[in-house]
Short mmCIF file of C-alpha atoms in Angstrom, two decimals:
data_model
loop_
_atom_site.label_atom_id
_atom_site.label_comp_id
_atom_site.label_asym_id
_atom_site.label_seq_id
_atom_site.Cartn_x
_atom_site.Cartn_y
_atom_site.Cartn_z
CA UNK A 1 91.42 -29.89 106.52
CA UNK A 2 92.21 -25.98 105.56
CA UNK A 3 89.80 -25.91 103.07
CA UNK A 4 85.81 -25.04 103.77
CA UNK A 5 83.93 -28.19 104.92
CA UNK A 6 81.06 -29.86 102.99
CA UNK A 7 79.45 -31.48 106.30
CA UNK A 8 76.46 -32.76 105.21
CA UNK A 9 73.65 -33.56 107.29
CA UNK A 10 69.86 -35.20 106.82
CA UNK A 11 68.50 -32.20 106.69
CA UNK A 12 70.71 -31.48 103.48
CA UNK A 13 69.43 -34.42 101.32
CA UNK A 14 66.04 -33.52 102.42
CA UNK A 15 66.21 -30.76 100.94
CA UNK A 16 66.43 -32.85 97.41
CA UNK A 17 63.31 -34.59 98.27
CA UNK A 18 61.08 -35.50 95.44
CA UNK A 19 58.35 -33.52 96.48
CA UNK A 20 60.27 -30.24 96.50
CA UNK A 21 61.92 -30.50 93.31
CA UNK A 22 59.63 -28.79 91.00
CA UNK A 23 59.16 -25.81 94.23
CA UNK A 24 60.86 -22.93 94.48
CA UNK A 25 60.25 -22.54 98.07
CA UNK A 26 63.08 -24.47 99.01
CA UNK A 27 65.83 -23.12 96.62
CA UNK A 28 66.81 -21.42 100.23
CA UNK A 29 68.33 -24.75 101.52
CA UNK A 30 69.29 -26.03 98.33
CA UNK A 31 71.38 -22.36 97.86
CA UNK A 32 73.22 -23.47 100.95
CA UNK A 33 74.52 -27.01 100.64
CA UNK A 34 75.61 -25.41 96.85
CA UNK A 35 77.55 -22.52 98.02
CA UNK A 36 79.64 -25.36 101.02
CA UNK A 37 79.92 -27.48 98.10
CA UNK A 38 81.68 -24.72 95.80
CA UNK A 39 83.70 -23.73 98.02
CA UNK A 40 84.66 -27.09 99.34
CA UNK A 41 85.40 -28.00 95.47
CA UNK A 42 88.63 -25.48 95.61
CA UNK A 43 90.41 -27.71 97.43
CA UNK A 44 90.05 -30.47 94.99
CA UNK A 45 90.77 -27.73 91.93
CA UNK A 46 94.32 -26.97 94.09
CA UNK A 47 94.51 -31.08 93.94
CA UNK A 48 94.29 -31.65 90.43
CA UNK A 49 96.37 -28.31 89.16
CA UNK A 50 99.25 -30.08 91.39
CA UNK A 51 98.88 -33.05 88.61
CA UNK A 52 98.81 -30.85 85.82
CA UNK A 53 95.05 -30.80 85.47
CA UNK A 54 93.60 -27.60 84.76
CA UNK A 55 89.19 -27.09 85.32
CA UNK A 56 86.98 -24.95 85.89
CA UNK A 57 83.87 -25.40 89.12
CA UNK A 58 80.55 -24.97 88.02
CA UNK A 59 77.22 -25.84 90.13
CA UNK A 60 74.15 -26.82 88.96
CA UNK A 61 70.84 -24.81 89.64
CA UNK A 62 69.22 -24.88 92.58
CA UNK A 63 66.64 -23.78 91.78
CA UNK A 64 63.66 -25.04 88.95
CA UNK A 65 64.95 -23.66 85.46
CA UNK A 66 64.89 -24.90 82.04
CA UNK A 67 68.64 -26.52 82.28
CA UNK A 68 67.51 -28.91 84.96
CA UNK A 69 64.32 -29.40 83.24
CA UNK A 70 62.39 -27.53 86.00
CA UNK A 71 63.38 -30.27 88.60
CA UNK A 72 66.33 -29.71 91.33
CA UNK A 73 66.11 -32.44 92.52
CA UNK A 74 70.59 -32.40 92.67
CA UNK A 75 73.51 -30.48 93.15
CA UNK A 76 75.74 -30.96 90.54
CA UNK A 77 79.30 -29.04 91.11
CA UNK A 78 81.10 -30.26 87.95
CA UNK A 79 85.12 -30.16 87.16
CA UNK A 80 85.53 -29.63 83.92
CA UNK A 81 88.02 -27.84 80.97
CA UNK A 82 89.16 -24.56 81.31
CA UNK A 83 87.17 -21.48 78.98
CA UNK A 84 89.25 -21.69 76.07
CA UNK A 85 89.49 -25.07 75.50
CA UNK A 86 85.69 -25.42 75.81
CA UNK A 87 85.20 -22.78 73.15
CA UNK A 88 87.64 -24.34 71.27
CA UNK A 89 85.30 -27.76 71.08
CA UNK A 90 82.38 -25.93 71.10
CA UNK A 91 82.89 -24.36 67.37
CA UNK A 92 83.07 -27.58 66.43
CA UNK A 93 80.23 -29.26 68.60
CA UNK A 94 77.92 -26.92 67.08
CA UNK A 95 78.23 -27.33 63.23
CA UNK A 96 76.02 -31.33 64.02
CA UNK A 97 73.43 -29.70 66.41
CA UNK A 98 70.26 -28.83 65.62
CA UNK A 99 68.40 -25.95 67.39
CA UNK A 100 65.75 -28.56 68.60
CA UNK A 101 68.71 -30.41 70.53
CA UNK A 102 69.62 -26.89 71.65
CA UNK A 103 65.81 -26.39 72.91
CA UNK A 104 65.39 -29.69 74.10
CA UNK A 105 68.99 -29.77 76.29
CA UNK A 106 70.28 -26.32 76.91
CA UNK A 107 72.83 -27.85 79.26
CA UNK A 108 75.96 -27.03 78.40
CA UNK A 109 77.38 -29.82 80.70
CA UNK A 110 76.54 -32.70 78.56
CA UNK A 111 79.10 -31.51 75.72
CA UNK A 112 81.87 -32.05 77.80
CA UNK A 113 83.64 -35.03 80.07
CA UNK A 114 83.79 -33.90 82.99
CA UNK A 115 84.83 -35.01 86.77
CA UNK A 116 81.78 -34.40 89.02
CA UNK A 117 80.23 -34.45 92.84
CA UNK A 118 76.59 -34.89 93.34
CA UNK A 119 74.08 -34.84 95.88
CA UNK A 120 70.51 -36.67 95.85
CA UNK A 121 67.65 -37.20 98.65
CA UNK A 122 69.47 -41.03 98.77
CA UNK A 123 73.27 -40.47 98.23
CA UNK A 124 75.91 -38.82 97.15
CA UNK A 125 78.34 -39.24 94.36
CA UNK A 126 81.96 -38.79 92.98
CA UNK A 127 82.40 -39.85 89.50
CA UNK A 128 83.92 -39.20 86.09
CA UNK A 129 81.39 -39.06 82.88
CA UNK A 130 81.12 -38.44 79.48
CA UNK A 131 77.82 -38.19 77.58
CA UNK A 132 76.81 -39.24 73.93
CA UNK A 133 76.52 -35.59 73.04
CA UNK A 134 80.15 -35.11 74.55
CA UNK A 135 81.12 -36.36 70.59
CA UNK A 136 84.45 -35.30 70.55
CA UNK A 137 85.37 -36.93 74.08
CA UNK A 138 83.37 -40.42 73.14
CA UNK A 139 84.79 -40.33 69.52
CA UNK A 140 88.41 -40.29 71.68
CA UNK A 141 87.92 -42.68 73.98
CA UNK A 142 86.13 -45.06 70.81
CA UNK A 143 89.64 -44.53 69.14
CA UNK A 144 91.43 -45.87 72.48
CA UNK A 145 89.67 -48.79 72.85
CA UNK A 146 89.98 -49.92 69.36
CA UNK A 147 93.77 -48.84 68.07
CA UNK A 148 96.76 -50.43 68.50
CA UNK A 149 100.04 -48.58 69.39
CA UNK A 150 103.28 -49.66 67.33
CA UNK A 151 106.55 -49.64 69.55
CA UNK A 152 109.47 -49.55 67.98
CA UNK A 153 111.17 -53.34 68.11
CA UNK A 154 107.78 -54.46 70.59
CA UNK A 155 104.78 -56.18 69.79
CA UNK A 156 101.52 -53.80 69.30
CA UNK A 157 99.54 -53.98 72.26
CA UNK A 158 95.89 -52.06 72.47
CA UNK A 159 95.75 -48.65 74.10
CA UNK A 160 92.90 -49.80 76.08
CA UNK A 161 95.78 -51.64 78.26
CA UNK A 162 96.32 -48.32 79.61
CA UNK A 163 92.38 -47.75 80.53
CA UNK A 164 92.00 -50.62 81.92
CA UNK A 165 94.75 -50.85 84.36
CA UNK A 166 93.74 -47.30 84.87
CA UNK A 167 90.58 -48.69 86.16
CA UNK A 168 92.04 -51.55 88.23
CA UNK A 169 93.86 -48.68 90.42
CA UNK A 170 90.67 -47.41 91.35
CA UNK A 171 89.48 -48.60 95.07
CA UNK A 172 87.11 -51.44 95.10
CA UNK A 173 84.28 -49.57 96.28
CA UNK A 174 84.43 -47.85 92.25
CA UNK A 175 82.17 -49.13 89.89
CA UNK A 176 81.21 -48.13 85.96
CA UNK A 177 78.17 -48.73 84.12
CA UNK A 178 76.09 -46.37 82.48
CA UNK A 179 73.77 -43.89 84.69
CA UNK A 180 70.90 -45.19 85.74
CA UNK A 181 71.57 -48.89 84.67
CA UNK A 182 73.41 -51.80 86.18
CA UNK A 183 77.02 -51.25 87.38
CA UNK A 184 80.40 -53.41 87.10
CA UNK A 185 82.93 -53.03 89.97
CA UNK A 186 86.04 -51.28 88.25
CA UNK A 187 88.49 -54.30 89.32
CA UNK A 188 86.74 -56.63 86.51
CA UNK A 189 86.94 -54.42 83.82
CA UNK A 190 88.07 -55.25 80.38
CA UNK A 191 88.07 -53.11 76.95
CA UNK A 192 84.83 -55.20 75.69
CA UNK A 193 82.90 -54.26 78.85
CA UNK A 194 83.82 -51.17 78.80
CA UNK A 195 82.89 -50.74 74.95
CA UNK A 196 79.65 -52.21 75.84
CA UNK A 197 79.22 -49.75 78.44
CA UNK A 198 79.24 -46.78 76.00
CA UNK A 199 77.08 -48.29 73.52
CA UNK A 200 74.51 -48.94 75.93
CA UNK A 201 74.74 -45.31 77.27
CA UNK A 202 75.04 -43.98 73.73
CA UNK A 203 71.33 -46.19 73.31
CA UNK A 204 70.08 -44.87 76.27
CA UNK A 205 71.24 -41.43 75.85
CA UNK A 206 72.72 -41.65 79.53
CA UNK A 207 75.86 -40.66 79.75
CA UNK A 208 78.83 -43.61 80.81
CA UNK A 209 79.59 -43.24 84.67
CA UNK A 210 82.96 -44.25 86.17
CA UNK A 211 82.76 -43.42 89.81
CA UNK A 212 81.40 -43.81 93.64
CA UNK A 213 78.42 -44.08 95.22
CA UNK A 214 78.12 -43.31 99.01
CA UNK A 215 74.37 -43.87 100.71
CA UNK A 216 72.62 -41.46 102.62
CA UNK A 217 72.82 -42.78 106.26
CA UNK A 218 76.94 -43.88 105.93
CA UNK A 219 77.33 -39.90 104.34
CA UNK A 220 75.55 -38.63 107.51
CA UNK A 221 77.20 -41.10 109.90
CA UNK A 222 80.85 -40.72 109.06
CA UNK A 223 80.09 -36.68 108.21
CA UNK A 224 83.42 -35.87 110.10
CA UNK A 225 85.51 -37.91 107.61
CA UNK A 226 83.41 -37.58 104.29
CA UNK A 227 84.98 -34.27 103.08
CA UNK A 228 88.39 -35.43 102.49
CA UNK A 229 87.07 -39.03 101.65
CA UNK A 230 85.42 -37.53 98.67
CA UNK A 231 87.89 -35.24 97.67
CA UNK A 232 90.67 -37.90 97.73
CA UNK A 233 87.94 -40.11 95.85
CA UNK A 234 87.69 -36.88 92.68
CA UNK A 235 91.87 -36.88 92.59
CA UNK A 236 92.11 -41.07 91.81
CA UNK A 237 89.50 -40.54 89.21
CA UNK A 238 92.02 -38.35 87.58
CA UNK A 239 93.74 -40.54 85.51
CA UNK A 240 90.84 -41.71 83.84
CA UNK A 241 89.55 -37.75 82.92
CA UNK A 242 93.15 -37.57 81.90
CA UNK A 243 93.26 -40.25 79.56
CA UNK A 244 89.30 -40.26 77.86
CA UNK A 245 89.18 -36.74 77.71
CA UNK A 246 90.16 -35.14 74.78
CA UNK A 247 93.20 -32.45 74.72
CA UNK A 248 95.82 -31.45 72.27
CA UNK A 249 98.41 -33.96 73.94
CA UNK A 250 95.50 -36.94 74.00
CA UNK A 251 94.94 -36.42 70.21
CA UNK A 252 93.69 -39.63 69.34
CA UNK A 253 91.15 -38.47 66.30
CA UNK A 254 93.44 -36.07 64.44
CA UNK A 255 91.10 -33.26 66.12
CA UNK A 256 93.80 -30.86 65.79
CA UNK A 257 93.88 -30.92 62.03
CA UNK A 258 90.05 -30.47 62.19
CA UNK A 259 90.21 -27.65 64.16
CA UNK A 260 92.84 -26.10 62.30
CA UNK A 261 90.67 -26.07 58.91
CA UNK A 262 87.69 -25.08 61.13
CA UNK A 263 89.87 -22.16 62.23
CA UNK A 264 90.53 -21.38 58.56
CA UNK A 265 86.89 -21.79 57.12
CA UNK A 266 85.79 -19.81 59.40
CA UNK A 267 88.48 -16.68 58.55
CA UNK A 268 87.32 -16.90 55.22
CA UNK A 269 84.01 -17.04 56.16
CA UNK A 270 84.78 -13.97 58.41
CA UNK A 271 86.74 -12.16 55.85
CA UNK A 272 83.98 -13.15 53.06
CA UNK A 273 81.53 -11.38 55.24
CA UNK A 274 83.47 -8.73 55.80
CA UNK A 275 83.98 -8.17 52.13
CA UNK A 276 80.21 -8.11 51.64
CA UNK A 277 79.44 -5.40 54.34
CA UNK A 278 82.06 -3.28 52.86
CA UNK A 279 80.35 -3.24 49.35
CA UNK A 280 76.96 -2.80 51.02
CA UNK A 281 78.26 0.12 53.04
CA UNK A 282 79.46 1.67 49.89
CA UNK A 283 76.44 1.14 47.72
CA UNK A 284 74.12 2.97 50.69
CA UNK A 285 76.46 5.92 51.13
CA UNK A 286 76.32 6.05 46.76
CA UNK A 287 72.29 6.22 46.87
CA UNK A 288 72.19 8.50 49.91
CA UNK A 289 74.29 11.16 48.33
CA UNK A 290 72.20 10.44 45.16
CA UNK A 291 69.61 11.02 47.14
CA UNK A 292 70.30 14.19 49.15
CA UNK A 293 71.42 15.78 45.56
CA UNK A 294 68.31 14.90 44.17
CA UNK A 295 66.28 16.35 46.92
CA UNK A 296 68.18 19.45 46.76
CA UNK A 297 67.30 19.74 43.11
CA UNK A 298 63.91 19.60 43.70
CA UNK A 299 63.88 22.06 46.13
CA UNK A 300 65.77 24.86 44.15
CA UNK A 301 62.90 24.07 41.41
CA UNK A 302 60.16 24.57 44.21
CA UNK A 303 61.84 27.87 45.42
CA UNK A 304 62.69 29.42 41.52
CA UNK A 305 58.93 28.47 41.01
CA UNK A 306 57.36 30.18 43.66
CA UNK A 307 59.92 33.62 43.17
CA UNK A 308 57.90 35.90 40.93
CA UNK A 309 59.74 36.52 37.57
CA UNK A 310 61.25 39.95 38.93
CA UNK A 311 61.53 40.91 42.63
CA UNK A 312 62.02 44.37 43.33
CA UNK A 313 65.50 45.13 45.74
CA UNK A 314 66.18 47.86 47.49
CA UNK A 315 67.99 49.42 44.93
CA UNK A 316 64.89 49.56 42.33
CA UNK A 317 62.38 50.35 45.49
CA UNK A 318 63.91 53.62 46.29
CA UNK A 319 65.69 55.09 43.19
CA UNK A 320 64.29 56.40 39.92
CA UNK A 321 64.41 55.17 36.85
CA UNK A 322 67.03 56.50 34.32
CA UNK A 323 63.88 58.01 32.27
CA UNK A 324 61.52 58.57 35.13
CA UNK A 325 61.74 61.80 34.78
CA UNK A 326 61.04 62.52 30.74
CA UNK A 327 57.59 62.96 29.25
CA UNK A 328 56.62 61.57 25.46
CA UNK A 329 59.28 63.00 23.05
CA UNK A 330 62.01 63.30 25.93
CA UNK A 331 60.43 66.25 27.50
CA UNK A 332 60.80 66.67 31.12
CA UNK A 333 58.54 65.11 33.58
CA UNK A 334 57.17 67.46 35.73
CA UNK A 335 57.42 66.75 39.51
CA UNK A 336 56.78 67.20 42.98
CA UNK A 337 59.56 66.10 45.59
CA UNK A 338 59.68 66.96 49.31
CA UNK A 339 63.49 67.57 50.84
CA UNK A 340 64.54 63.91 50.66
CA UNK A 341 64.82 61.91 47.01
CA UNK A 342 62.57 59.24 46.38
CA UNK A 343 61.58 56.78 43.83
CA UNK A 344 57.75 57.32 44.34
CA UNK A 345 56.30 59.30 41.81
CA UNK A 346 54.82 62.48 43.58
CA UNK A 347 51.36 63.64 44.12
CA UNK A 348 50.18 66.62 41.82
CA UNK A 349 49.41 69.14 44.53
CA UNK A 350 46.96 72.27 43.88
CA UNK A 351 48.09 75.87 43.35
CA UNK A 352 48.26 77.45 46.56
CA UNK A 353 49.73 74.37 48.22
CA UNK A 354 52.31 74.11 45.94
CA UNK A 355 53.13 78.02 46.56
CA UNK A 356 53.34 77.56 50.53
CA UNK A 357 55.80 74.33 49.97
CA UNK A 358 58.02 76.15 47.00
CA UNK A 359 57.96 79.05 50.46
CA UNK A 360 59.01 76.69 52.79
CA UNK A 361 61.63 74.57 50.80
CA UNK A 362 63.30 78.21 49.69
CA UNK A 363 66.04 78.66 52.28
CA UNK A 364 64.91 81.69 54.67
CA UNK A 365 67.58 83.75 56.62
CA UNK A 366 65.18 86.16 59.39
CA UNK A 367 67.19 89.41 60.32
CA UNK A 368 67.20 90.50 63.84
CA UNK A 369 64.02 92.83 63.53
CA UNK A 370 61.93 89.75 61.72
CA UNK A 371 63.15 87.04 63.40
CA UNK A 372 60.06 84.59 65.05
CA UNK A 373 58.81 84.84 68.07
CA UNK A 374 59.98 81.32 69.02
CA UNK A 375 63.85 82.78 68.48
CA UNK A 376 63.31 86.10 70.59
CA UNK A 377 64.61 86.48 74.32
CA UNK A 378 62.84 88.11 76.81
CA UNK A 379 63.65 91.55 76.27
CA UNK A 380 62.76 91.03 72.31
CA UNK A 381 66.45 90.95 70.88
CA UNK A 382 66.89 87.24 69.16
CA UNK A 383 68.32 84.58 71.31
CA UNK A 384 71.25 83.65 68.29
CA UNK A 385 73.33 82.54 71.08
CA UNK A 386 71.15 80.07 71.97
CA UNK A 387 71.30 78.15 68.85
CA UNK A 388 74.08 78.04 66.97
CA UNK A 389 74.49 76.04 63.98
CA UNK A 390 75.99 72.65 65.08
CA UNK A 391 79.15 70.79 63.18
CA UNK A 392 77.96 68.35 60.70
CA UNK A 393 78.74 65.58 62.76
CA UNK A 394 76.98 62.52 64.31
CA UNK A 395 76.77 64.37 67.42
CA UNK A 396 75.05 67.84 66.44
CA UNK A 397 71.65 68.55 67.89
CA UNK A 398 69.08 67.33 65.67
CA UNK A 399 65.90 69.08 66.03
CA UNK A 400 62.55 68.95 64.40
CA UNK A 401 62.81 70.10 61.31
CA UNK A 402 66.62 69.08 60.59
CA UNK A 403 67.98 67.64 57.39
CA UNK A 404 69.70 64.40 58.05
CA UNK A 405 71.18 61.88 56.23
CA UNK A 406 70.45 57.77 57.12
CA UNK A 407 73.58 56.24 57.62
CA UNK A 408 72.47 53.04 57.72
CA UNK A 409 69.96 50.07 56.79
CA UNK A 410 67.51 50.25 53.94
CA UNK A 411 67.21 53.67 53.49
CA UNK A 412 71.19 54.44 53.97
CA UNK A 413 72.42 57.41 51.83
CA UNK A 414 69.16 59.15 51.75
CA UNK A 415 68.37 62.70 53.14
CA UNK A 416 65.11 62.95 54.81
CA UNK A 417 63.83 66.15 57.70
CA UNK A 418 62.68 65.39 60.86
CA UNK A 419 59.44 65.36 61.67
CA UNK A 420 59.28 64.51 64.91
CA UNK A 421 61.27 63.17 68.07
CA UNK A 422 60.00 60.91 70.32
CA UNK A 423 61.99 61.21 73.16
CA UNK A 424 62.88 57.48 73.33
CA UNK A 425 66.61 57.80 71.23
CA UNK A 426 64.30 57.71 68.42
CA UNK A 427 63.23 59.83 65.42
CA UNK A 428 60.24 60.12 62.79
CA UNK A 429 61.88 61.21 59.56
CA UNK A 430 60.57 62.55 56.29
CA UNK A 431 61.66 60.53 53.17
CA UNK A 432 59.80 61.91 50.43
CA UNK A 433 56.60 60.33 50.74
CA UNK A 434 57.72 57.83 52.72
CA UNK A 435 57.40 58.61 56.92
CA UNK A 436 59.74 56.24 58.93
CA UNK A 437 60.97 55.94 62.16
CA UNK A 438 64.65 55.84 62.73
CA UNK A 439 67.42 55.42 65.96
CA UNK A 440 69.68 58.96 66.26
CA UNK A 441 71.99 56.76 65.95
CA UNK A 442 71.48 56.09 62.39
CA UNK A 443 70.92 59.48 61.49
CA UNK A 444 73.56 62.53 60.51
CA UNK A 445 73.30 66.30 60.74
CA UNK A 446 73.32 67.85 57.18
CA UNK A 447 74.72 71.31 57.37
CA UNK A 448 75.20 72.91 53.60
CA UNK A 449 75.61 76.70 54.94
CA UNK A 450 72.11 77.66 54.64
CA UNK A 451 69.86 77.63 57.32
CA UNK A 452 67.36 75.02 57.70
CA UNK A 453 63.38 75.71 57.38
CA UNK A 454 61.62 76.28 60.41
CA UNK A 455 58.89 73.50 59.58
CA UNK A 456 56.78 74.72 62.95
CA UNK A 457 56.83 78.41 61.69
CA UNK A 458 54.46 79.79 59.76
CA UNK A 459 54.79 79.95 55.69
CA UNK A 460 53.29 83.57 55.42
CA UNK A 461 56.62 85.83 56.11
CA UNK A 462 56.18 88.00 59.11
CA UNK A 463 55.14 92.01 58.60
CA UNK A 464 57.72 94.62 59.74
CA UNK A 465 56.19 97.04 62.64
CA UNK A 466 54.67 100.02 60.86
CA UNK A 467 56.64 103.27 62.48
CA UNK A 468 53.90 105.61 64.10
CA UNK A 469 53.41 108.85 62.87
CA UNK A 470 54.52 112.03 64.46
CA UNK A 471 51.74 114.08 65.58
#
C-alpha cells in the first residue's frame, strides 16, 4: 500500500485495557495507535472522494476528558460531512436541545451519521452509524423505509428496495443491529428488521450499527493484510452512508425548505437585533453628551462662585485711578512719586527727606571744576571720555542708577532706575515703590537729553576750592 500502515499489534489493544481507561498514564500509547490510525484514514478519504463522497477525519480522545466520559477505553477515527454542511444541520439540531443534553453529551459525533473505524482491548471495527440524536439523518432514513416512489407508467415500489439490496451487497461477514445488542447478518435483511433495528436503538439510546467486527487475535494474526482489508471494508459501506445520510440531493424530509426559513428567521432575527443595538447606541451617546454638558455647567457655577466679585488685573494693579489724584472739592491730591509711575499711593515723607529727594530727582549737570570724584582721572581733569552718553537703544550701557523702560511682562511700559546689577544678566529696578528684579533683556535705556542722577553721589552739592590769599 502507499499510504501509512495501521499495523496493529497486542500491545496496541492493550493499551485499551479496562484498567487503564480512566488513567492518564497511558494516553502515551494510546497517542500512538491514534496518530497511525489518522494517517492511515487518508487513504480511505482519497477512496471515497473518488465516489463523490466528501468527509472530514476526526479521532477520538485519547486521553480521559469529558467527551469520552473520562474513559478511553477506544479510538474512534470517524468519517463524517464536510464543515459546512455540519454547520448547516447544526443550526437546526440545536433549536430541540436542551443545555442538560449539551452537559450530559458534549460529543459532537452523535449528531451526525457517520462512517467509522474503532479499536477496543477485544476487536476492532469498521462500520456505518447513525444515533437517535443524529435527528435529521434518522428522520431520513424513517422517510425511506416508509415512502413509496411513483414511476411514471410502473408500479410504486418502497424506497427501502434500494436499502436493502444495498445491504445484501455487503460481504457476509457484515452484520447490523444496534450497538451493544444482538446483531443480524446483512444478507437477511428486510425493511421491517431494519425498522426494528432503529426503534430499538432509538429505546436504548444506542446508536444503529451497520458494519464489521474483526477479533483481537485474527487482527494481530493477519496484521500484514488488515490495513487494506479494513479500508476496502469503510469504501463498501459507502453506499449505505450515501443513501441514509442526509444531503441536499437525498432530500427525503423537505429539509431544504426548513433550512431555508431557518436561514430567513434567523436574518430577521439578526437584522432585529441589529436594529435594537443601533437605538441603544444612540440613546447612550444622547445621555452622555447630556451628561458631559451638564457637568460642565456645574463646573462654570463652582468656578464663578469661588471668583471674588471683582479681581484686580494688571491694568487696575499698576495705574491710577482717573481721580486718584483730587482731594474733597476737586482739589489736587498731594503726592510723593519716585522716577517711575505707580498706582500705589505714596508715603508722606518728612521735611528734610523730601528736600534731599526733590535734590536728587532735579536733573544735575557738574562742570569740569565740580565734577565728583568718581568722574575725575588721575591727573584731576574729568574722565568725560570715558562715559559718554549711550544711544537710547536696547544695547546702551545700563548702569546703576539708569532710567529704563520694561519692555516686557507685567510691568511693560513702565519707567523704573536701577538700583542695582547683579552680575548674572540680571537687574534690580526701582518702580515706584515697588523693587523688582528684571533680565537686561527686558529693559531699555531712557535717554531724554538730560543727564541722569548719580544715585551713589552724594545729595549735598560739592563746595568750589576757596582761592588762597596772596600774602
Amino acid at each position: 500500500m502507499s499510504h501509512p500502515s495501521l499495523h496493529l499489534t497486542a500491545r496496541d489493544f492493550d493499551a485499551y485495557a479496562a484498567e487503564k481507561a480512566t488513567s492518564k498514564a497511558y494516553s502515551r500509547p494510546r497517542l500512538e495507535v491514534k496518530q497511525r490510525a489518522l494517517a492511515w484514514a487518508r487513504g480511505v478519504v482519497s477512496r471515497l472522494a473518488e465516489l463523490g463522497i466528501s468527509v472530514d477525519v476526526h479521532g477520538s480522545d485519547e486521553h480521559p476528558s469529558i467527551r469520552n466520559k473520562h474513559r478511553a477505553d477506544c479510538q474512534w477515527v470517524f468519517f463524517w460531512r464536510d464543515q459546512a454542511a455540519r454547520d448547516e444541520l447544526d443550526r437546526l439540531l440545536d433549536r430541540g436541545r436542551s443545555i442538560s443534553d449539551a452537559i450530559d453529551d458534549p460529543s459532537p459525533f452523535t449528531r451526525h451519521a457517520f462512517l467509522a473505524l474503532r479499536i477496543s482491548e477485544s476487536e476492532v471495527q469498521v462500520c456505518f452509524a447513525v444515533h437517535p440524536d443524529a435527528k435529521v439523518d434518522v428522520d431520513n432514513l424513517r422517510a425511506r423505509l416508509s415512502a413509496t416512489e411513483e414511476a411514471t407508467g410502473a408500479p410504486a415500489s418502497p424506497l427501502s428496495a434500494e436499502l436493502t439490496s444495498a445491504l445484501h451487497a455487503l460481504p457476509e461477514q457484515f452484520s447490523f443491529g444496534a450497538a451493544g445488542g444482538d446483531r443480524v447478518a446483512c444478507s437477511a435483511a428486510t425493511s421491517d428488521a431494519i425498522a426494528e433495528m432503529l426503534r430499538r436503538a432509538a429505546d436504548g439510546q444506542v446508536p444503529l450499527w451497520i458494519g464489521w467486527a474483526i477479533p483481537r487475535e485474527t487482527a494481530v494474526e493477519h496484521a500484514d493484510i488488515l490495513d487494506e482489508q479494513l479500508e476496502d471494508a469503510l469504501v463498501a459501506l459507502a453506499p449505505i452512508y450515501r443513501l441514509v445520510a442526509w444531503s441536499r440531493e437525498n432530500d427525503r424530509i423537505a429539509l431544504d425548505r426548513k433550512l431555508e426559513g431557518i436561514e430567513q428567521e434567523r436574518a430577521r432575527a439578526h437584522a432585529e437585533l441589529e436594529a435594537e443595538n443601533e437605538r441603544w447606541r444612540s440613546e447612550q451617546a444622547r445621555a452622555r453628551e447630556r451628561s458631559m454638558e451638564q457637568a460642565r455647567a456645574r463646573g462654570d457655577e463652582r468656578v464663578e462662585a469661588a471668583l471674588p466679585a471683582r479681581r484686580p488685573t494688571l491694568a487696575t494693579l499698576f495705574k491710577a485711578p482717573s481721580n486718584a489724584g483730587a482731594g474733597r472739592g476737586g482739589e489736587p491730591r498731594p503726592s510723593l512719586k519716585r522716577v517711575g509711575e505707580g498706582s500705589a499711593p505714596a508715603r508722606r515723607a518728612p521735611h528734610g527727606e523730601a528736600e534731599q529727594q526733590a535734590k536728587a530727582e532735579a536733573p544735575q549737570k557738574p562742570s569740569a571744576d565740580h565734577a565728583p570724584r568718581a568722574q575725575r582721572g588721575p591727573s584731576g581733569e574729568p574722565e568725560a571720555a570715558a562715559k559718554v552718553a549711550p544711544d537710547p537703544a536696547k544695547g546702551g550701557v545700563l548702569e546703576k542708577g539708569s532710567r529704563v523702560r520694561v519692555r516686557r511682562g507685567p510691568f511693560g511700559d513702565k519707567i523704573g532706575v536701577v538700583s542695582e546689577l547683579d552680575g548674572r544678566g540680571g537687574a534690580r529696578v526701582l518702580l515706584g515703590l515697588l523693587s523688582t528684579r528684571l533680565e537686561l533683556d527686558d529693559l531699555e535705556l531712557v535717554v531724554d537729553g538730560r543727564d541722569r542722577p548719580a544715585l551713589s553721589t552724594s545729595h549735598r552739592k560739592p563746595l568750589a576750592p576757596t582761592p588762597r590769599k596772596a600774602r
